[in-house]
Tab-separated table of C-alpha atoms in Angstrom:
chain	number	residue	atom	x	y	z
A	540	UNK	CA	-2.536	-33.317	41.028
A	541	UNK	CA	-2.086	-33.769	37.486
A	542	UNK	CA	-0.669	-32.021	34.711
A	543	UNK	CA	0.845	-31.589	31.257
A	544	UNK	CA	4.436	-30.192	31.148
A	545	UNK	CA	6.346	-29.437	27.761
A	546	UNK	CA	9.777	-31.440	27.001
A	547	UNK	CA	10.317	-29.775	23.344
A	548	UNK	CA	8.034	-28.330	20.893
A	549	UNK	CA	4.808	-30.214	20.681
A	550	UNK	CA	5.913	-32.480	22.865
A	551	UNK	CA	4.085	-32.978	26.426
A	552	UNK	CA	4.459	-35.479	29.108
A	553	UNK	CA	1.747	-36.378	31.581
A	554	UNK	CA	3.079	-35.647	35.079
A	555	UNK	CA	1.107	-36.249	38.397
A	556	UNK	CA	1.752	-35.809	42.013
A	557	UNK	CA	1.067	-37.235	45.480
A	558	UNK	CA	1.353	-36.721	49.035
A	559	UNK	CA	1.930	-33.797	51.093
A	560	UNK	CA	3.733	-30.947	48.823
A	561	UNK	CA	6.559	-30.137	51.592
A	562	UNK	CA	7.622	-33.901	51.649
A	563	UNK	CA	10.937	-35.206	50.128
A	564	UNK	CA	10.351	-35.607	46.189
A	565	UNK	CA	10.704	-39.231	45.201
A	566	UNK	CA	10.165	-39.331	41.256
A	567	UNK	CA	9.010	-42.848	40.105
A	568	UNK	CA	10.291	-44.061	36.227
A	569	UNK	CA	8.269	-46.980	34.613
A	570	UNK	CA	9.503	-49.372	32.287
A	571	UNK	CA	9.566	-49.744	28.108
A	572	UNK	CA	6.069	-49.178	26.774
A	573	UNK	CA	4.666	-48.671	29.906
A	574	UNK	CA	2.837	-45.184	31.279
A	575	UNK	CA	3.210	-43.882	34.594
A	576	UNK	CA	-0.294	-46.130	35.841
A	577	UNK	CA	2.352	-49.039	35.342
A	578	UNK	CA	3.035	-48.030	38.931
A	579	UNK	CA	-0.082	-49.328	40.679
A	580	UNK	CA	-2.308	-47.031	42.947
A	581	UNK	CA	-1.622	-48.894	46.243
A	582	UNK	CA	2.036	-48.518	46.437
A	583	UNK	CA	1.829	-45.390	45.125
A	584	UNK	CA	-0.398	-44.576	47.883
A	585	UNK	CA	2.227	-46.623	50.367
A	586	UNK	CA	5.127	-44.059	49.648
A	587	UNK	CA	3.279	-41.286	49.670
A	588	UNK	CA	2.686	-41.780	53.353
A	589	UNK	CA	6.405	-40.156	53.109
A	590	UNK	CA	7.323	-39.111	49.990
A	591	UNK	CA	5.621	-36.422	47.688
A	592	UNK	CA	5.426	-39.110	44.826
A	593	UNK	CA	5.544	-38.126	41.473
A	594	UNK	CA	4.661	-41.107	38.407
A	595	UNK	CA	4.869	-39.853	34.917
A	596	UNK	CA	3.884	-41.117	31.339
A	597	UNK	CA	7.130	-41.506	29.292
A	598	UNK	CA	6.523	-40.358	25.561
A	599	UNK	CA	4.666	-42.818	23.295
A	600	UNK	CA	3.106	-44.069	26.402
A	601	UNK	CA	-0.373	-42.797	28.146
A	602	UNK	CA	-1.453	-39.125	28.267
A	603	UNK	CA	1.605	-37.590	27.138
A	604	UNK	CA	2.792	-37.262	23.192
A	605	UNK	CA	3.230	-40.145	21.063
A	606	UNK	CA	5.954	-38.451	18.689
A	607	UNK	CA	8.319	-41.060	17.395
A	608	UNK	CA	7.343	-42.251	13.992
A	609	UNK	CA	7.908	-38.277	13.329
A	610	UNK	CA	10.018	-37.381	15.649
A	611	UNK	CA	12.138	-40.246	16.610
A	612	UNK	CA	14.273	-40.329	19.588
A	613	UNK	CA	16.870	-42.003	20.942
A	614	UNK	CA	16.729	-44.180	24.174
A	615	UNK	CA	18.881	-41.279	26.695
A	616	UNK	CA	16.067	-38.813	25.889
A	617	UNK	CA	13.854	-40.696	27.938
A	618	UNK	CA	15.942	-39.975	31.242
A	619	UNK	CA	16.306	-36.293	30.372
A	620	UNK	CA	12.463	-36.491	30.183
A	621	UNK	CA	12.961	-37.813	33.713
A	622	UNK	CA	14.507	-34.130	34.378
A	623	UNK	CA	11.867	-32.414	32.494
A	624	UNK	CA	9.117	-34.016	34.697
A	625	UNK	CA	11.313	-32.450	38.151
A	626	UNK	CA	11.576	-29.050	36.319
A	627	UNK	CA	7.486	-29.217	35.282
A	628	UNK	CA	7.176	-28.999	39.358
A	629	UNK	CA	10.082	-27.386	40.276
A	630	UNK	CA	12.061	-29.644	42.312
A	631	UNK	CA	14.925	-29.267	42.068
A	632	UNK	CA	16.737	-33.043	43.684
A	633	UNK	CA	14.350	-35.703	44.399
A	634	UNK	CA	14.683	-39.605	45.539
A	635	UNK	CA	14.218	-41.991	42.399
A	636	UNK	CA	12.754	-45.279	41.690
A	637	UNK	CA	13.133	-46.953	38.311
A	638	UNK	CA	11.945	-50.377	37.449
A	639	UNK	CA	13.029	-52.006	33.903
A	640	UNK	CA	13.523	-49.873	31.260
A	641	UNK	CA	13.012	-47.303	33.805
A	642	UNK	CA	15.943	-48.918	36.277
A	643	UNK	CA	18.356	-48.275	33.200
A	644	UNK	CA	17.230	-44.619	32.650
A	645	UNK	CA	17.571	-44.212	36.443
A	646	UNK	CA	21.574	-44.843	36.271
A	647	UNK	CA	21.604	-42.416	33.431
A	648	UNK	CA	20.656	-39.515	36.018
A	649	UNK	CA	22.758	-41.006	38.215
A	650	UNK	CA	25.516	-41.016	35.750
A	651	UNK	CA	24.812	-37.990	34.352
A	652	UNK	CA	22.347	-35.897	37.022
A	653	UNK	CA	24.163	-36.823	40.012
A	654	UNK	CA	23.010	-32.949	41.366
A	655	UNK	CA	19.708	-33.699	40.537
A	656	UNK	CA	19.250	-37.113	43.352
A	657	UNK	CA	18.864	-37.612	46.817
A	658	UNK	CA	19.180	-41.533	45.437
A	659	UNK	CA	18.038	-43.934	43.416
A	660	UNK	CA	16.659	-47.333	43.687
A	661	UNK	CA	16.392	-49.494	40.785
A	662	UNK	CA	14.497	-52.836	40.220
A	663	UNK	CA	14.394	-55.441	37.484
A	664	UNK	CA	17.497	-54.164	35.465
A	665	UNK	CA	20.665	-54.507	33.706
A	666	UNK	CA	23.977	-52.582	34.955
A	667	UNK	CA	24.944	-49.942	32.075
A	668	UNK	CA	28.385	-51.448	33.072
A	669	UNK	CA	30.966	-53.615	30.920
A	670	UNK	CA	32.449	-54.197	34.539
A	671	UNK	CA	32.608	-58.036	35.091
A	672	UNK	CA	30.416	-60.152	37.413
A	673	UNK	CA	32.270	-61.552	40.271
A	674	UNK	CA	31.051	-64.424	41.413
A	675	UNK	CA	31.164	-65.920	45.117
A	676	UNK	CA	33.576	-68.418	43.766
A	677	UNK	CA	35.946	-65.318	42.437
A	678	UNK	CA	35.229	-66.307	39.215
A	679	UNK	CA	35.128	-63.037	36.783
A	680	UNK	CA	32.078	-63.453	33.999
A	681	UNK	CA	31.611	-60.611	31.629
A	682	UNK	CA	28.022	-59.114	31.611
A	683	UNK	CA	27.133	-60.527	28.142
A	684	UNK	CA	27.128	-63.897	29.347
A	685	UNK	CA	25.081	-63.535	32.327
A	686	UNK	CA	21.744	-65.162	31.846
A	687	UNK	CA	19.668	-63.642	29.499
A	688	UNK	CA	15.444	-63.222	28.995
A	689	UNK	CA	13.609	-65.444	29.585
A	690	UNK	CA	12.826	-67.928	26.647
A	691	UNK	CA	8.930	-67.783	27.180
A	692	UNK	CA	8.967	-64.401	27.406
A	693	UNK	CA	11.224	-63.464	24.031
A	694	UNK	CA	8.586	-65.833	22.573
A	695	UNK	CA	6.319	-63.930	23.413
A	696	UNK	CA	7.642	-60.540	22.269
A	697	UNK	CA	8.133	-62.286	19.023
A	698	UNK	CA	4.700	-62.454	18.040
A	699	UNK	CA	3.046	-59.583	16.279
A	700	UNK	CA	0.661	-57.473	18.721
A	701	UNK	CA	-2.968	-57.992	16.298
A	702	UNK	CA	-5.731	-55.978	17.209
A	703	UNK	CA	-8.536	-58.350	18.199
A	704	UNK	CA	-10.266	-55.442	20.181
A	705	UNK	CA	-10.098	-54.717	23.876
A	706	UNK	CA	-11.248	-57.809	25.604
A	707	UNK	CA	-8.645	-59.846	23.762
A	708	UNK	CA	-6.028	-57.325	24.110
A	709	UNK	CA	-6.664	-57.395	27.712
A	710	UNK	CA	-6.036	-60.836	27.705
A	711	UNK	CA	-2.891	-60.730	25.741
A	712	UNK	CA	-1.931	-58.394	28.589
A	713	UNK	CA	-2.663	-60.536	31.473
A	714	UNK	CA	-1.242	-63.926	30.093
A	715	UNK	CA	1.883	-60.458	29.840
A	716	UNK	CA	2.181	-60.004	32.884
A	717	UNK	CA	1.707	-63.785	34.355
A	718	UNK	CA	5.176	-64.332	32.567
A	719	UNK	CA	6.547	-61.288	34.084
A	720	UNK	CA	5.397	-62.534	37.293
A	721	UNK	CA	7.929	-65.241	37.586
A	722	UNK	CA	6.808	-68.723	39.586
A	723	UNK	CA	7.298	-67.942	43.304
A	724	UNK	CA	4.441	-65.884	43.826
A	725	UNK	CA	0.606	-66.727	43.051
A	726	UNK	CA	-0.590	-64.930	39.841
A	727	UNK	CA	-3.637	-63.127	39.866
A	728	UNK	CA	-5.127	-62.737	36.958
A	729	UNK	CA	-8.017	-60.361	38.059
A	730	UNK	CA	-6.006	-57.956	39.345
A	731	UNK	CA	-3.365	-57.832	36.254
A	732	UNK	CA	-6.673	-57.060	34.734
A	733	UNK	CA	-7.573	-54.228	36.565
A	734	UNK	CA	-4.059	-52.473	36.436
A	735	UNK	CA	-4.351	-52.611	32.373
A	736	UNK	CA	-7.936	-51.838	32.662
A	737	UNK	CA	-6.893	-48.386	34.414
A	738	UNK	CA	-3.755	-48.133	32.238
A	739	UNK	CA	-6.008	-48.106	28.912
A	740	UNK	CA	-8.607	-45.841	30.987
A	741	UNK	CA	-6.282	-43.251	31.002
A	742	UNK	CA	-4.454	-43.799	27.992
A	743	UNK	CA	-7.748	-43.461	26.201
A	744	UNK	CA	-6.892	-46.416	23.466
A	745	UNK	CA	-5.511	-49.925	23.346
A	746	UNK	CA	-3.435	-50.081	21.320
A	747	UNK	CA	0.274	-49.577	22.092
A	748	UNK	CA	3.548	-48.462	20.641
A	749	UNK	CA	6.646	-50.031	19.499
A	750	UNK	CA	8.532	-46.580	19.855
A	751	UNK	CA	10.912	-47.786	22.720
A	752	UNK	CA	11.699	-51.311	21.246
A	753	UNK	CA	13.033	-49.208	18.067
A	754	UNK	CA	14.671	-46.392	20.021
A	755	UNK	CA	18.649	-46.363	19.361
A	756	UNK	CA	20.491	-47.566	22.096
A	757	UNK	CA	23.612	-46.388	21.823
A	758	UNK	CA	25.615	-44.537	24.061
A	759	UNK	CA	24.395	-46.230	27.339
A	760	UNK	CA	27.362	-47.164	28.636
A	761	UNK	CA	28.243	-45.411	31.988
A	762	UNK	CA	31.003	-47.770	33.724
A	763	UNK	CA	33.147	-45.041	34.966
A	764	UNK	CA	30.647	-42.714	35.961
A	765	UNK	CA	28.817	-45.720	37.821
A	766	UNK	CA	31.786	-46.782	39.407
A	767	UNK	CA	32.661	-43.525	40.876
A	768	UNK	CA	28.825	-42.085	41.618
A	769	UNK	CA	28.007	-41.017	45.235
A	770	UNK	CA	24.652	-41.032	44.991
A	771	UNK	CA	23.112	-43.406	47.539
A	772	UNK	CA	22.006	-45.965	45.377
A	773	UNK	CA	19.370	-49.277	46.317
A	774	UNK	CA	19.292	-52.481	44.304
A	775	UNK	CA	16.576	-54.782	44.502
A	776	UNK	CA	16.992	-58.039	44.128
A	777	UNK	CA	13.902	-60.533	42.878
A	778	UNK	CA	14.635	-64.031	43.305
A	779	UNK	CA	11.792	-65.025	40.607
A	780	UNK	CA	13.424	-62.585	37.937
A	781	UNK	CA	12.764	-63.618	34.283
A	782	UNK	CA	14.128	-60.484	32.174
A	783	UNK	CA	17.120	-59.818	34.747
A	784	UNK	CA	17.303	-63.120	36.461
A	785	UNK	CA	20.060	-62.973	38.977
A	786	UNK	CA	22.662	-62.792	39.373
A	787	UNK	CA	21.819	-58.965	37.580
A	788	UNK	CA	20.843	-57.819	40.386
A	789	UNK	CA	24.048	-58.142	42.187
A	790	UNK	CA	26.336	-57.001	39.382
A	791	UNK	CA	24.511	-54.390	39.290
A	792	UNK	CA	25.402	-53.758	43.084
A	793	UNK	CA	28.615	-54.105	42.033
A	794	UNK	CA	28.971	-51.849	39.343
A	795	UNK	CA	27.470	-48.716	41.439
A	796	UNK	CA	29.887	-46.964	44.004
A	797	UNK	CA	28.031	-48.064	47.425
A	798	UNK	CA	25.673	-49.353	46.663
A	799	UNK	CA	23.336	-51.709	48.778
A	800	UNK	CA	20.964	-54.215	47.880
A	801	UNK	CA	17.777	-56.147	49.361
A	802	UNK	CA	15.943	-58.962	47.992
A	803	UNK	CA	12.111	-59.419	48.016
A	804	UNK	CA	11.205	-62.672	48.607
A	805	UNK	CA	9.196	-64.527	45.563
A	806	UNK	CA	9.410	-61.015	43.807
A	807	UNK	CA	9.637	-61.518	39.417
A	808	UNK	CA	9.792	-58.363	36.943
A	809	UNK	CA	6.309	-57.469	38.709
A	810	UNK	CA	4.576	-55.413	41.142
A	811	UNK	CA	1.749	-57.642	42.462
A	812	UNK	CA	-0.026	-56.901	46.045
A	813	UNK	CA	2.599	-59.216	47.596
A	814	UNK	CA	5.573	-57.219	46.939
A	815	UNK	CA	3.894	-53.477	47.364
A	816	UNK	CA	4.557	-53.651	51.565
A	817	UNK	CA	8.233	-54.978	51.193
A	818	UNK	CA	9.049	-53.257	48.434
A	819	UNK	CA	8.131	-49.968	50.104
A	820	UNK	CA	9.875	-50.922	53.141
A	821	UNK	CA	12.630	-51.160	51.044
A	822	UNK	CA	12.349	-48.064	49.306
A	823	UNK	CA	11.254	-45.735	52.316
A	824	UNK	CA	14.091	-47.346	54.530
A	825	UNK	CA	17.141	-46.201	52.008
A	826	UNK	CA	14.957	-43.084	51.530
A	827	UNK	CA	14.873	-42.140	55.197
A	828	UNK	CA	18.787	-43.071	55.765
A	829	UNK	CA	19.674	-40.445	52.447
């Protein structure tokens, strides 16, 4: 079912659920710039064999409002719009899954909506932590100098975004998304493709927003919070990485009070058909043990 629920005045987000309406809530929280469709149909499908699954469009993304050259906002009102989307149905705790942008909005509620989670899982992300990395060696490195983006990919964002109409922007999309993909697993192109195909579909244009990239970022920082949280929390680790590259993953792990973490094998900052059957493995085992 989908719907339109109001986060402030003249400002909607597009909200849509799955599965069976007495199942445990497990909210789902895409990354920068990307709608709610960035979570693709299959694994949505996969969880909801368990979960009523709910995948929303942040603002300046999709169906919902596109606000910020008006009305800017910083970076935190994204994860209250998180809440907003549980209140628009009425749940009142649910699992969550964040992914990128959407794994760092994810420790926000878990930082700062503890009452709202049964847990969280997050995938592809940076720990809003200035809590050191401890290596296997013992070795103590502070989170700025843990490897960065990769190069190809911060080439990439580099270049203006032209309009050359849809077919090319499709394109730009796809050669996107083979960079996100990492090198472990085969890339296929067709289905990339098809994902943005449905993502502009719904969106109803091609063009997209810088609105997150200019967001203000301050006041992320949750160390203490993090460190103390007791909401169950999954981290996934993705060997093939490229804009958390381990060892993120496991600081990450570290940072967060209990938390546990599994790797997907060949797994980059992507959710190709490979991943959707561990991945939700993953997901529904932590789920089911919360």
């Amino acid at each position: 079912m989908e719907r339109l629920v109001d986060a402030a005045p003249g400002i909607h987000l597009w909200v849509e659920d799955r599965g069976a309406a007495d199942a445990p809530p497990l909210l789902l929280i895409m990354g920068a710039q990307a709608s709610g469709l960035g979570w693709p149909d299959e694994l949505v499908d996969m969880l909801a064999s368990r979960h009523r699954v709910i995948r929303y469009d942040h603002r300046d993304t999709g169906r919902s409002t596109w606000p910020f050259d008006q009305q800017p906002y910083p970076l935190t009102q994204l994860a209250e719009d998180a809440v907003t989307a549980l209140d628009g149905l009425g749940m009142e705790r649910a699992h969550v899954v964040g992914m990128s942008l959407g794994g760092m909005l994810a420790q926000l509620l878990v930082a700062d909506h503890p009452d709202r989670l049964l847990s969280a899982t997050l995938i592809g992300t940076s720990a809003l932590s200035t809590v050191p990395y401890v290596h296997p060696d013992g070795t103590l490195i502070p989170p700025e100098e843990l490897p960065g983006i990769a190069p190809r990919l911060l080439e990439m964002w580099a270049r203006p975004v032209k309009d050359r109409g849809l077919e090319a922007e499709l394109e730009r999309r796809v050669e996107h998304w083979r960079l996100l993909g990492g090198d472990q697993l085969p890339f296929d192109a067709e289905y990339a493709r098809g994902l943005e195909r449905k993502v502009i579909e719904h969106a109803g244009r091609y063009s997209t927003s810088t609105a997150h990239a200019r967001a203000d970022t301050s006041g992320l920082d949750r160390t203490e919070q993090l460190a103390q949280t007791s909401v169950p929390t999954l981290v996934i680790s993705a060997p093939a990485e490229p804009v958390a590259p381990p060892p993120h993953a496991h600081h990450l792990a570290q940072a967060i009070r209990g938390a546990r973490i599994v790797e997907i094998p060949g797994m980059g900052h992507a959710l190709p058909r490979e991943v959707h059957a561990p991945l939700t493995t993953a997901i529904l085992d932590h789920t089911d043990n919360c």
